[in-house]
């Protein structure tokens, strides 16, 4: 659908919310895209877009997406971390396709994609 | 950095780290003077005089708890100078910081503006509590929007609702940019 006005935008929003089951309390997952200078230069913005797109396509309602700065692993950028309560998984050397797979596998199915994990805590 | 929108994203990070609650992002193009100016203005904590003097030094950092350096400002300065332009940075402790980068608009080394919608959406989703104001002005004709007003209009009040609506917001910004570039001024919103 082509968006031509703010009314279209509002309609899409209402459409999206209609399909959504009631959210239970707090967000289950927090996805952090690392967007320091190094991350941005390595393509973090496209990673962010891919993650958002996949979340909205799958209508995930219990995910918060946020950003953070450089964590000193500039050579492994783009990085994202996925937090679930006390567990935190850091993925590195991502591409938009890999980021989409992380959303599907980790956020939807609860399976960590071991291959791309840099660090877990 | 491949285009200006990535530089903007990078420079706005500085504003966010300074605790800004409102950031104005402006792109001002003027064909008669052949200039393109980027404006990034925030109401963050501002910088002291001695910090301000050193920020274009690539090995300087305002965060001294760890040995971290920042390249955002040196990179944009290098690009501006390469494009026969300059950088002006003014800051007041406690009030905020204003960055104005001027380029020669027709300079062969000036990268394209790039995907400004993707930059704005990334900023909005990750910082829902911050108000982003965007202005794009070409020869006195402009369009602008404020993320706060937009999200209020859409009735988005929780960060979990953002991912669902942002792809549409991105498309809307792209549409506004496109119709603006084609000469039609859109005064909706």
mmCIF file of C-alpha atoms in Angstrom:
data_model
loop_
_atom_site.group_PDB
_atom_site.id
_atom_site.type_symbol
_atom_site.label_atom_id
_atom_site.label_comp_id
_atom_site.label_asym_id
_atom_site.label_seq_id
_atom_site.Cartn_x
_atom_site.Cartn_y
_atom_site.Cartn_z
ATOM 1 C CA UNK A 1 0.000 0.000 0.000
ATOM 2 C CA UNK A 2 1.277 3.423 -0.906
ATOM 3 C CA UNK A 3 1.363 5.982 1.828
ATOM 4 C CA UNK A 4 0.382 9.401 0.672
ATOM 5 C CA UNK A 5 -0.711 11.128 3.810
ATOM 6 C CA UNK A 6 -0.621 10.966 7.549
ATOM 7 C CA UNK A 7 -4.149 9.510 7.465
ATOM 8 C CA UNK A 8 -2.807 6.501 5.562
ATOM 9 C CA UNK A 9 -0.160 6.149 8.200
ATOM 10 C CA UNK A 10 -2.745 6.151 10.960
ATOM 11 C CA UNK A 11 -4.849 3.573 9.141
ATOM 12 C CA UNK A 12 -1.851 1.259 8.866
ATOM 13 C CA UNK A 13 -1.186 1.663 12.540
ATOM 14 C CA UNK A 14 -4.771 0.763 13.455
ATOM 15 C CA UNK A 15 -4.608 -2.177 11.096
ATOM 16 C CA UNK A 16 -1.445 -3.417 12.774
ATOM 17 C CA UNK A 17 -2.897 -3.114 16.235
ATOM 18 C CA UNK A 18 -6.077 -4.954 15.361
ATOM 19 C CA UNK A 19 -4.170 -8.125 14.576
ATOM 20 C CA UNK A 20 -2.258 -8.057 17.763
ATOM 21 C CA UNK A 21 -2.963 -10.229 20.723
ATOM 22 C CA UNK A 22 -2.926 -8.493 24.056
ATOM 23 C CA UNK A 23 0.535 -7.908 25.302
ATOM 24 C CA UNK A 24 1.271 -9.310 28.733
ATOM 25 C CA UNK A 25 2.965 -6.744 30.883
ATOM 26 C CA UNK A 26 6.617 -6.092 30.204
ATOM 27 C CA UNK A 27 8.590 -6.664 27.047
ATOM 28 C CA UNK A 28 10.085 -10.129 26.826
ATOM 29 C CA UNK A 29 13.081 -9.287 24.692
ATOM 30 C CA UNK A 30 15.240 -6.240 24.343
ATOM 31 C CA UNK A 31 17.277 -5.983 21.152
ATOM 32 C CA UNK A 32 20.143 -3.496 21.195
ATOM 33 C CA UNK A 33 21.767 -2.439 17.945
ATOM 34 C CA UNK A 34 25.252 -1.064 18.513
ATOM 35 C CA UNK A 35 25.444 2.199 16.634
ATOM 36 C CA UNK A 36 28.729 3.868 17.360
ATOM 37 C CA UNK A 37 30.679 5.374 14.485
ATOM 38 C CA UNK A 38 32.212 1.955 13.797
ATOM 39 C CA UNK A 39 28.833 0.218 13.850
ATOM 40 C CA UNK A 40 27.211 2.757 11.557
ATOM 41 C CA UNK A 41 30.092 2.563 9.097
ATOM 42 C CA UNK A 42 29.777 -1.241 9.112
ATOM 43 C CA UNK A 43 26.070 -1.131 8.326
ATOM 44 C CA UNK A 44 24.284 -1.019 11.694
ATOM 45 C CA UNK A 45 21.479 1.110 10.301
ATOM 46 C CA UNK A 46 20.493 -1.549 7.770
ATOM 47 C CA UNK A 47 20.631 -4.110 10.589
ATOM 48 C CA UNK A 48 18.242 -1.946 12.595
ATOM 49 C CA UNK A 49 15.892 -1.717 9.613
ATOM 50 C CA UNK A 50 15.992 -5.452 9.021
ATOM 51 C CA UNK A 51 15.240 -6.172 12.680
ATOM 52 C CA UNK A 52 12.336 -3.693 12.725
ATOM 53 C CA UNK A 53 10.955 -4.989 9.499
ATOM 54 C CA UNK A 54 11.038 -8.594 10.664
ATOM 55 C CA UNK A 55 9.472 -7.687 14.009
ATOM 56 C CA UNK A 56 6.661 -5.780 12.373
ATOM 57 C CA UNK A 57 6.131 -8.426 9.720
ATOM 58 C CA UNK A 58 5.743 -11.090 12.379
ATOM 59 C CA UNK A 59 3.729 -8.819 14.603
ATOM 60 C CA UNK A 60 5.963 -9.421 17.602
ATOM 61 C CA UNK A 61 4.578 -7.338 20.416
ATOM 62 C CA UNK A 62 6.907 -8.136 23.257
ATOM 63 C CA UNK A 63 10.132 -6.725 21.849
ATOM 64 C CA UNK A 64 11.814 -3.407 22.544
ATOM 65 C CA UNK A 65 14.444 -2.240 20.093
ATOM 66 C CA UNK A 66 17.069 0.203 21.227
ATOM 67 C CA UNK A 67 20.574 1.358 20.423
ATOM 68 C CA UNK A 68 23.901 1.653 22.184
ATOM 69 C CA UNK A 69 27.331 2.990 21.363
ATOM 70 C CA UNK A 70 30.634 1.348 20.607
ATOM 71 C CA UNK A 71 31.602 -1.445 22.980
ATOM 72 C CA UNK A 72 35.159 -1.803 21.758
ATOM 73 C CA UNK A 73 34.575 -4.689 19.366
ATOM 74 C CA UNK A 74 34.713 -2.501 16.287
ATOM 75 C CA UNK A 75 36.185 -5.285 14.148
ATOM 76 C CA UNK A 76 33.152 -7.495 14.814
ATOM 77 C CA UNK A 77 30.573 -4.855 13.915
ATOM 78 C CA UNK A 78 27.697 -4.808 13.137
ATOM 79 C CA UNK A 79 26.709 -6.159 16.531
ATOM 80 C CA UNK A 80 23.386 -6.670 18.221
ATOM 81 C CA UNK A 81 22.608 -7.954 21.659
ATOM 82 C CA UNK A 82 19.461 -9.748 22.661
ATOM 83 C CA UNK A 83 18.431 -9.595 26.291
ATOM 84 C CA UNK A 84 15.864 -11.802 27.901
ATOM 85 C CA UNK A 85 15.620 -11.242 31.631
ATOM 86 C CA UNK A 86 19.046 -12.078 33.004
ATOM 87 C CA UNK A 87 20.375 -13.640 29.806
ATOM 88 C CA UNK A 88 22.242 -11.510 27.324
ATOM 89 C CA UNK A 89 23.525 -12.766 23.982
ATOM 90 C CA UNK A 90 25.821 -10.727 21.751
ATOM 91 C CA UNK A 91 25.824 -11.464 18.029
ATOM 92 C CA UNK A 92 28.502 -10.135 15.706
ATOM 93 C CA UNK A 93 29.590 -9.835 12.076
ATOM 94 C CA UNK A 94 25.966 -9.562 11.064
ATOM 95 C CA UNK A 95 24.315 -8.859 7.765
ATOM 96 C CA UNK A 96 20.662 -7.808 7.383
ATOM 97 C CA UNK A 97 19.838 -11.429 6.414
ATOM 98 C CA UNK A 98 21.575 -12.829 9.487
ATOM 99 C CA UNK A 99 19.802 -10.259 11.668
ATOM 100 C CA UNK A 100 16.449 -11.417 10.289
ATOM 101 C CA UNK A 101 17.368 -14.989 11.123
ATOM 102 C CA UNK A 102 18.265 -13.974 14.652
ATOM 103 C CA UNK A 103 14.803 -12.422 15.033
ATOM 104 C CA UNK A 104 13.108 -15.557 13.730
ATOM 105 C CA UNK A 105 15.225 -18.075 15.558
ATOM 106 C CA UNK A 106 15.953 -16.305 18.836
ATOM 107 C CA UNK A 107 12.966 -14.022 19.370
ATOM 108 C CA UNK A 108 10.257 -16.163 17.821
ATOM 109 C CA UNK A 109 11.480 -19.674 18.563
ATOM 110 C CA UNK A 110 13.746 -19.049 21.533
ATOM 111 C CA UNK A 111 16.716 -20.732 19.829
ATOM 112 C CA UNK A 112 20.049 -18.924 20.090
ATOM 113 C CA UNK A 113 21.918 -18.915 16.777
ATOM 114 C CA UNK A 114 25.174 -20.285 18.186
ATOM 115 C CA UNK A 115 27.218 -19.772 15.058
ATOM 116 C CA UNK A 116 27.192 -15.990 15.257
ATOM 117 C CA UNK A 117 27.361 -15.572 19.035
ATOM 118 C CA UNK A 118 30.358 -13.664 20.325
ATOM 119 C CA UNK A 119 29.542 -13.608 23.974
ATOM 120 C CA UNK A 120 26.842 -14.785 26.349
ATOM 121 C CA UNK A 121 26.205 -13.678 29.871
ATOM 122 C CA UNK B 1 30.358 6.596 5.835
ATOM 123 C CA UNK B 2 28.759 6.285 2.445
ATOM 124 C CA UNK B 3 26.337 9.168 2.607
ATOM 125 C CA UNK B 4 25.284 12.192 4.633
ATOM 126 C CA UNK B 5 22.397 10.437 6.362
ATOM 127 C CA UNK B 6 24.882 8.038 8.000
ATOM 128 C CA UNK B 7 26.965 10.965 9.220
ATOM 129 C CA UNK B 8 23.790 12.512 10.617
ATOM 130 C CA UNK B 9 22.964 9.302 12.481
ATOM 131 C CA UNK B 10 26.481 9.209 13.886
ATOM 132 C CA UNK B 11 26.519 12.864 14.953
ATOM 133 C CA UNK B 12 23.105 12.670 16.596
ATOM 134 C CA UNK B 13 24.539 9.909 18.800
ATOM 135 C CA UNK B 14 26.656 12.639 20.408
ATOM 136 C CA UNK B 15 23.524 14.630 21.214
ATOM 137 C CA UNK B 16 21.850 11.570 22.699
ATOM 138 C CA UNK B 17 24.864 10.788 24.828
ATOM 139 C CA UNK B 18 24.735 14.376 26.081
ATOM 140 C CA UNK B 19 21.277 13.587 27.426
ATOM 141 C CA UNK B 20 19.290 15.672 24.929
ATOM 142 C CA UNK B 21 15.502 15.492 25.056
ATOM 143 C CA UNK B 22 15.080 17.372 21.815
ATOM 144 C CA UNK B 23 17.258 17.189 18.709
ATOM 145 C CA UNK B 24 16.715 19.271 15.587
ATOM 146 C CA UNK B 25 18.117 17.861 12.360
ATOM 147 C CA UNK B 26 18.180 20.227 9.428
ATOM 148 C CA UNK B 27 19.225 19.971 5.795
ATOM 149 C CA UNK B 28 19.374 23.366 4.109
ATOM 150 C CA UNK B 29 20.136 23.549 0.425
ATOM 151 C CA UNK B 30 20.633 26.796 -1.383
ATOM 152 C CA UNK B 31 21.276 26.762 -5.101
ATOM 153 C CA UNK B 32 22.123 30.461 -5.449
ATOM 154 C CA UNK B 33 25.015 30.278 -2.995
ATOM 155 C CA UNK B 34 25.678 26.641 -3.988
ATOM 156 C CA UNK B 35 25.729 25.425 -0.408
ATOM 157 C CA UNK B 36 24.329 22.519 1.501
ATOM 158 C CA UNK B 37 24.198 22.868 5.249
ATOM 159 C CA UNK B 38 23.545 20.269 7.879
ATOM 160 C CA UNK B 39 22.308 21.400 11.248
ATOM 161 C CA UNK B 40 22.262 19.313 14.384
ATOM 162 C CA UNK B 41 21.064 21.139 17.424
ATOM 163 C CA UNK B 42 20.345 19.650 20.803
ATOM 164 C CA UNK B 43 19.387 20.657 24.312
ATOM 165 C CA UNK B 44 21.851 18.267 25.933
ATOM 166 C CA UNK B 45 24.315 19.058 28.669
ATOM 167 C CA UNK B 46 26.658 21.068 26.450
ATOM 168 C CA UNK B 47 30.428 21.177 26.596
ATOM 169 C CA UNK B 48 32.987 23.127 28.546
ATOM 170 C CA UNK B 49 35.323 25.443 26.701
ATOM 171 C CA UNK B 50 38.317 23.109 27.025
ATOM 172 C CA UNK B 51 36.366 20.132 25.664
ATOM 173 C CA UNK B 52 35.068 22.186 22.745
ATOM 174 C CA UNK B 53 38.629 23.022 21.764
ATOM 175 C CA UNK B 54 39.600 19.379 21.387
ATOM 176 C CA UNK B 55 36.563 17.659 19.869
ATOM 177 C CA UNK B 56 37.938 17.646 16.346
ATOM 178 C CA UNK B 57 41.018 15.808 17.504
ATOM 179 C CA UNK B 58 40.436 12.150 16.591
ATOM 180 C CA UNK B 59 42.167 10.928 19.715
ATOM 181 C CA UNK B 60 40.135 12.983 22.106
ATOM 182 C CA UNK B 61 37.105 11.760 23.999
ATOM 183 C CA UNK B 62 34.691 13.246 26.478
ATOM 184 C CA UNK B 63 34.261 9.915 28.187
ATOM 185 C CA UNK B 64 37.275 9.313 30.309
ATOM 186 C CA UNK B 65 36.166 6.295 32.282
ATOM 187 C CA UNK B 66 37.587 4.037 29.602
ATOM 188 C CA UNK B 67 40.039 4.696 26.852
ATOM 189 C CA UNK B 68 37.562 5.425 24.116
ATOM 190 C CA UNK B 69 37.918 7.814 21.270
ATOM 191 C CA UNK B 70 35.363 9.400 19.006
ATOM 192 C CA UNK B 71 35.682 9.837 15.277
ATOM 193 C CA UNK B 72 32.298 11.312 14.412
ATOM 194 C CA UNK B 73 33.274 14.980 14.400
ATOM 195 C CA UNK B 74 36.745 14.558 12.829
ATOM 196 C CA UNK B 75 35.153 12.566 9.993
ATOM 197 C CA UNK B 76 32.548 15.196 9.167
ATOM 198 C CA UNK B 77 35.150 17.950 9.393
ATOM 199 C CA UNK B 78 37.366 16.110 6.948
ATOM 200 C CA UNK B 79 34.459 15.671 4.547
ATOM 201 C CA UNK B 80 33.409 19.318 4.826
ATOM 202 C CA UNK B 81 36.901 20.551 4.117
ATOM 203 C CA UNK B 82 37.217 18.179 1.209
ATOM 204 C CA UNK B 83 34.040 19.765 -0.193
ATOM 205 C CA UNK B 84 35.231 23.359 0.209
ATOM 206 C CA UNK B 85 33.135 23.774 3.308
ATOM 207 C CA UNK B 86 33.561 24.117 7.030
ATOM 208 C CA UNK B 87 32.250 23.115 10.408
ATOM 209 C CA UNK B 88 30.943 25.402 13.102
ATOM 210 C CA UNK B 89 30.329 24.065 16.545
ATOM 211 C CA UNK B 90 28.998 26.094 19.418
ATOM 212 C CA UNK B 91 28.071 24.825 22.807
ATOM 213 C CA UNK B 92 26.938 26.181 26.097
ATOM 214 C CA UNK B 93 27.332 24.224 29.280
ATOM 215 C CA UNK B 94 23.899 23.226 30.510
ATOM 216 C CA UNK B 95 22.082 24.555 27.465
ATOM 217 C CA UNK B 96 23.034 22.478 24.476
ATOM 218 C CA UNK B 97 25.138 22.220 21.391
ATOM 219 C CA UNK B 98 24.713 23.360 17.828
ATOM 220 C CA UNK B 99 26.636 21.948 14.915
ATOM 221 C CA UNK B 100 26.487 23.498 11.459
ATOM 222 C CA UNK B 101 28.346 21.804 8.630
ATOM 223 C CA UNK B 102 28.553 23.608 5.308
ATOM 224 C CA UNK B 103 29.438 21.963 2.007
ATOM 225 C CA UNK B 104 29.744 23.244 -1.517
ATOM 226 C CA UNK B 105 26.552 21.721 -2.894
ATOM 227 C CA UNK B 106 27.859 20.971 -6.357
ATOM 228 C CA UNK B 107 31.189 19.586 -5.150
ATOM 229 C CA UNK B 108 32.077 16.308 -6.799
ATOM 230 C CA UNK B 109 33.130 14.797 -3.471
ATOM 231 C CA UNK B 110 29.874 15.579 -1.695
ATOM 232 C CA UNK B 111 28.118 12.273 -1.030
ATOM 233 C CA UNK B 112 24.355 12.040 -1.587
ATOM 234 C CA UNK B 113 22.007 12.695 1.302
ATOM 235 C CA UNK B 114 21.170 8.997 1.355
ATOM 236 C CA UNK B 115 18.372 7.263 3.156
ATOM 237 C CA UNK B 116 17.283 9.953 5.563
ATOM 238 C CA UNK B 117 14.094 8.051 6.413
ATOM 239 C CA UNK B 118 16.077 5.069 7.644
ATOM 240 C CA UNK B 119 18.230 7.333 9.809
ATOM 241 C CA UNK B 120 15.204 9.052 11.349
ATOM 242 C CA UNK B 121 13.373 5.794 11.971
ATOM 243 C CA UNK B 122 16.422 4.223 13.633
ATOM 244 C CA UNK B 123 16.705 7.245 15.926
ATOM 245 C CA UNK B 124 13.003 7.339 16.766
ATOM 246 C CA UNK B 125 12.652 3.649 17.568
ATOM 247 C CA UNK B 126 15.703 3.530 19.793
ATOM 248 C CA UNK B 127 14.980 6.803 21.599
ATOM 249 C CA UNK B 128 11.198 7.088 21.912
ATOM 250 C CA UNK B 129 11.518 9.583 24.756
ATOM 251 C CA UNK B 130 13.504 12.039 22.652
ATOM 252 C CA UNK B 131 11.801 14.494 20.320
ATOM 253 C CA UNK B 132 13.382 14.617 16.876
ATOM 254 C CA UNK B 133 12.564 17.505 14.647
ATOM 255 C CA UNK B 134 13.505 17.214 10.997
ATOM 256 C CA UNK B 135 13.613 20.101 8.529
ATOM 257 C CA UNK B 136 14.541 19.908 4.872
ATOM 258 C CA UNK B 137 14.717 23.238 3.101
ATOM 259 C CA UNK B 138 15.606 23.825 -0.532
ATOM 260 C CA UNK B 139 15.753 27.458 -1.644
ATOM 261 C CA UNK B 140 13.314 28.535 1.030
ATOM 262 C CA UNK B 141 10.764 25.783 0.421
ATOM 263 C CA UNK B 142 10.666 23.289 3.232
ATOM 264 C CA UNK B 143 8.909 20.412 4.870
ATOM 265 C CA UNK B 144 9.313 19.440 8.490
ATOM 266 C CA UNK B 145 7.949 17.107 11.067
ATOM 267 C CA UNK B 146 8.397 16.389 14.721
ATOM 268 C CA UNK B 147 8.587 12.800 15.937
ATOM 269 C CA UNK B 148 6.733 13.726 19.101
ATOM 270 C CA UNK B 149 3.772 15.196 17.237
ATOM 271 C CA UNK B 150 3.768 12.316 14.791
ATOM 272 C CA UNK B 151 3.731 9.655 17.498
ATOM 273 C CA UNK B 152 1.063 11.530 19.426
ATOM 274 C CA UNK B 153 -1.015 11.765 16.278
ATOM 275 C CA UNK B 154 -0.619 8.035 15.718
ATOM 276 C CA UNK B 155 -1.435 7.324 19.331
ATOM 277 C CA UNK B 156 1.763 5.374 19.946
ATOM 278 C CA UNK B 157 2.459 5.546 23.644
ATOM 279 C CA UNK B 158 4.589 2.524 24.359
ATOM 280 C CA UNK B 159 8.004 1.550 22.918
ATOM 281 C CA UNK B 160 6.667 -1.956 22.157
ATOM 282 C CA UNK B 161 4.208 -0.423 19.694
ATOM 283 C CA UNK B 162 6.947 1.300 17.728
ATOM 284 C CA UNK B 163 8.337 -1.542 15.598
ATOM 285 C CA UNK B 164 4.863 -2.249 14.178
ATOM 286 C CA UNK B 165 4.304 1.280 12.977
ATOM 287 C CA UNK B 166 7.797 2.374 11.977
ATOM 288 C CA UNK B 167 8.054 0.733 8.558
ATOM 289 C CA UNK B 168 4.969 2.766 7.631
ATOM 290 C CA UNK B 169 6.518 5.903 9.112
ATOM 291 C CA UNK B 170 9.596 5.271 7.009
ATOM 292 C CA UNK B 171 7.509 4.981 3.885
ATOM 293 C CA UNK B 172 5.693 8.178 4.827
ATOM 294 C CA UNK B 173 8.969 10.103 5.285
ATOM 295 C CA UNK B 174 10.200 8.767 1.949
ATOM 296 C CA UNK B 175 6.999 9.863 0.313
ATOM 297 C CA UNK B 176 7.268 13.352 1.813
ATOM 298 C CA UNK B 177 10.894 13.658 0.735
ATOM 299 C CA UNK B 178 10.070 12.487 -2.757
ATOM 300 C CA UNK B 179 7.097 14.784 -3.291
ATOM 301 C CA UNK B 180 9.099 17.630 -1.782
ATOM 302 C CA UNK B 181 11.958 17.012 -4.181
ATOM 303 C CA UNK B 182 9.551 16.931 -7.066
ATOM 304 C CA UNK B 183 8.478 20.415 -6.155
ATOM 305 C CA UNK B 184 5.157 19.796 -4.505
ATOM 306 C CA UNK B 185 5.128 21.334 -1.077
ATOM 307 C CA UNK B 186 3.161 19.229 1.296
ATOM 308 C CA UNK B 187 1.795 21.123 4.218
ATOM 309 C CA UNK B 188 0.029 18.245 5.897
ATOM 310 C CA UNK B 189 1.014 17.572 9.469
#
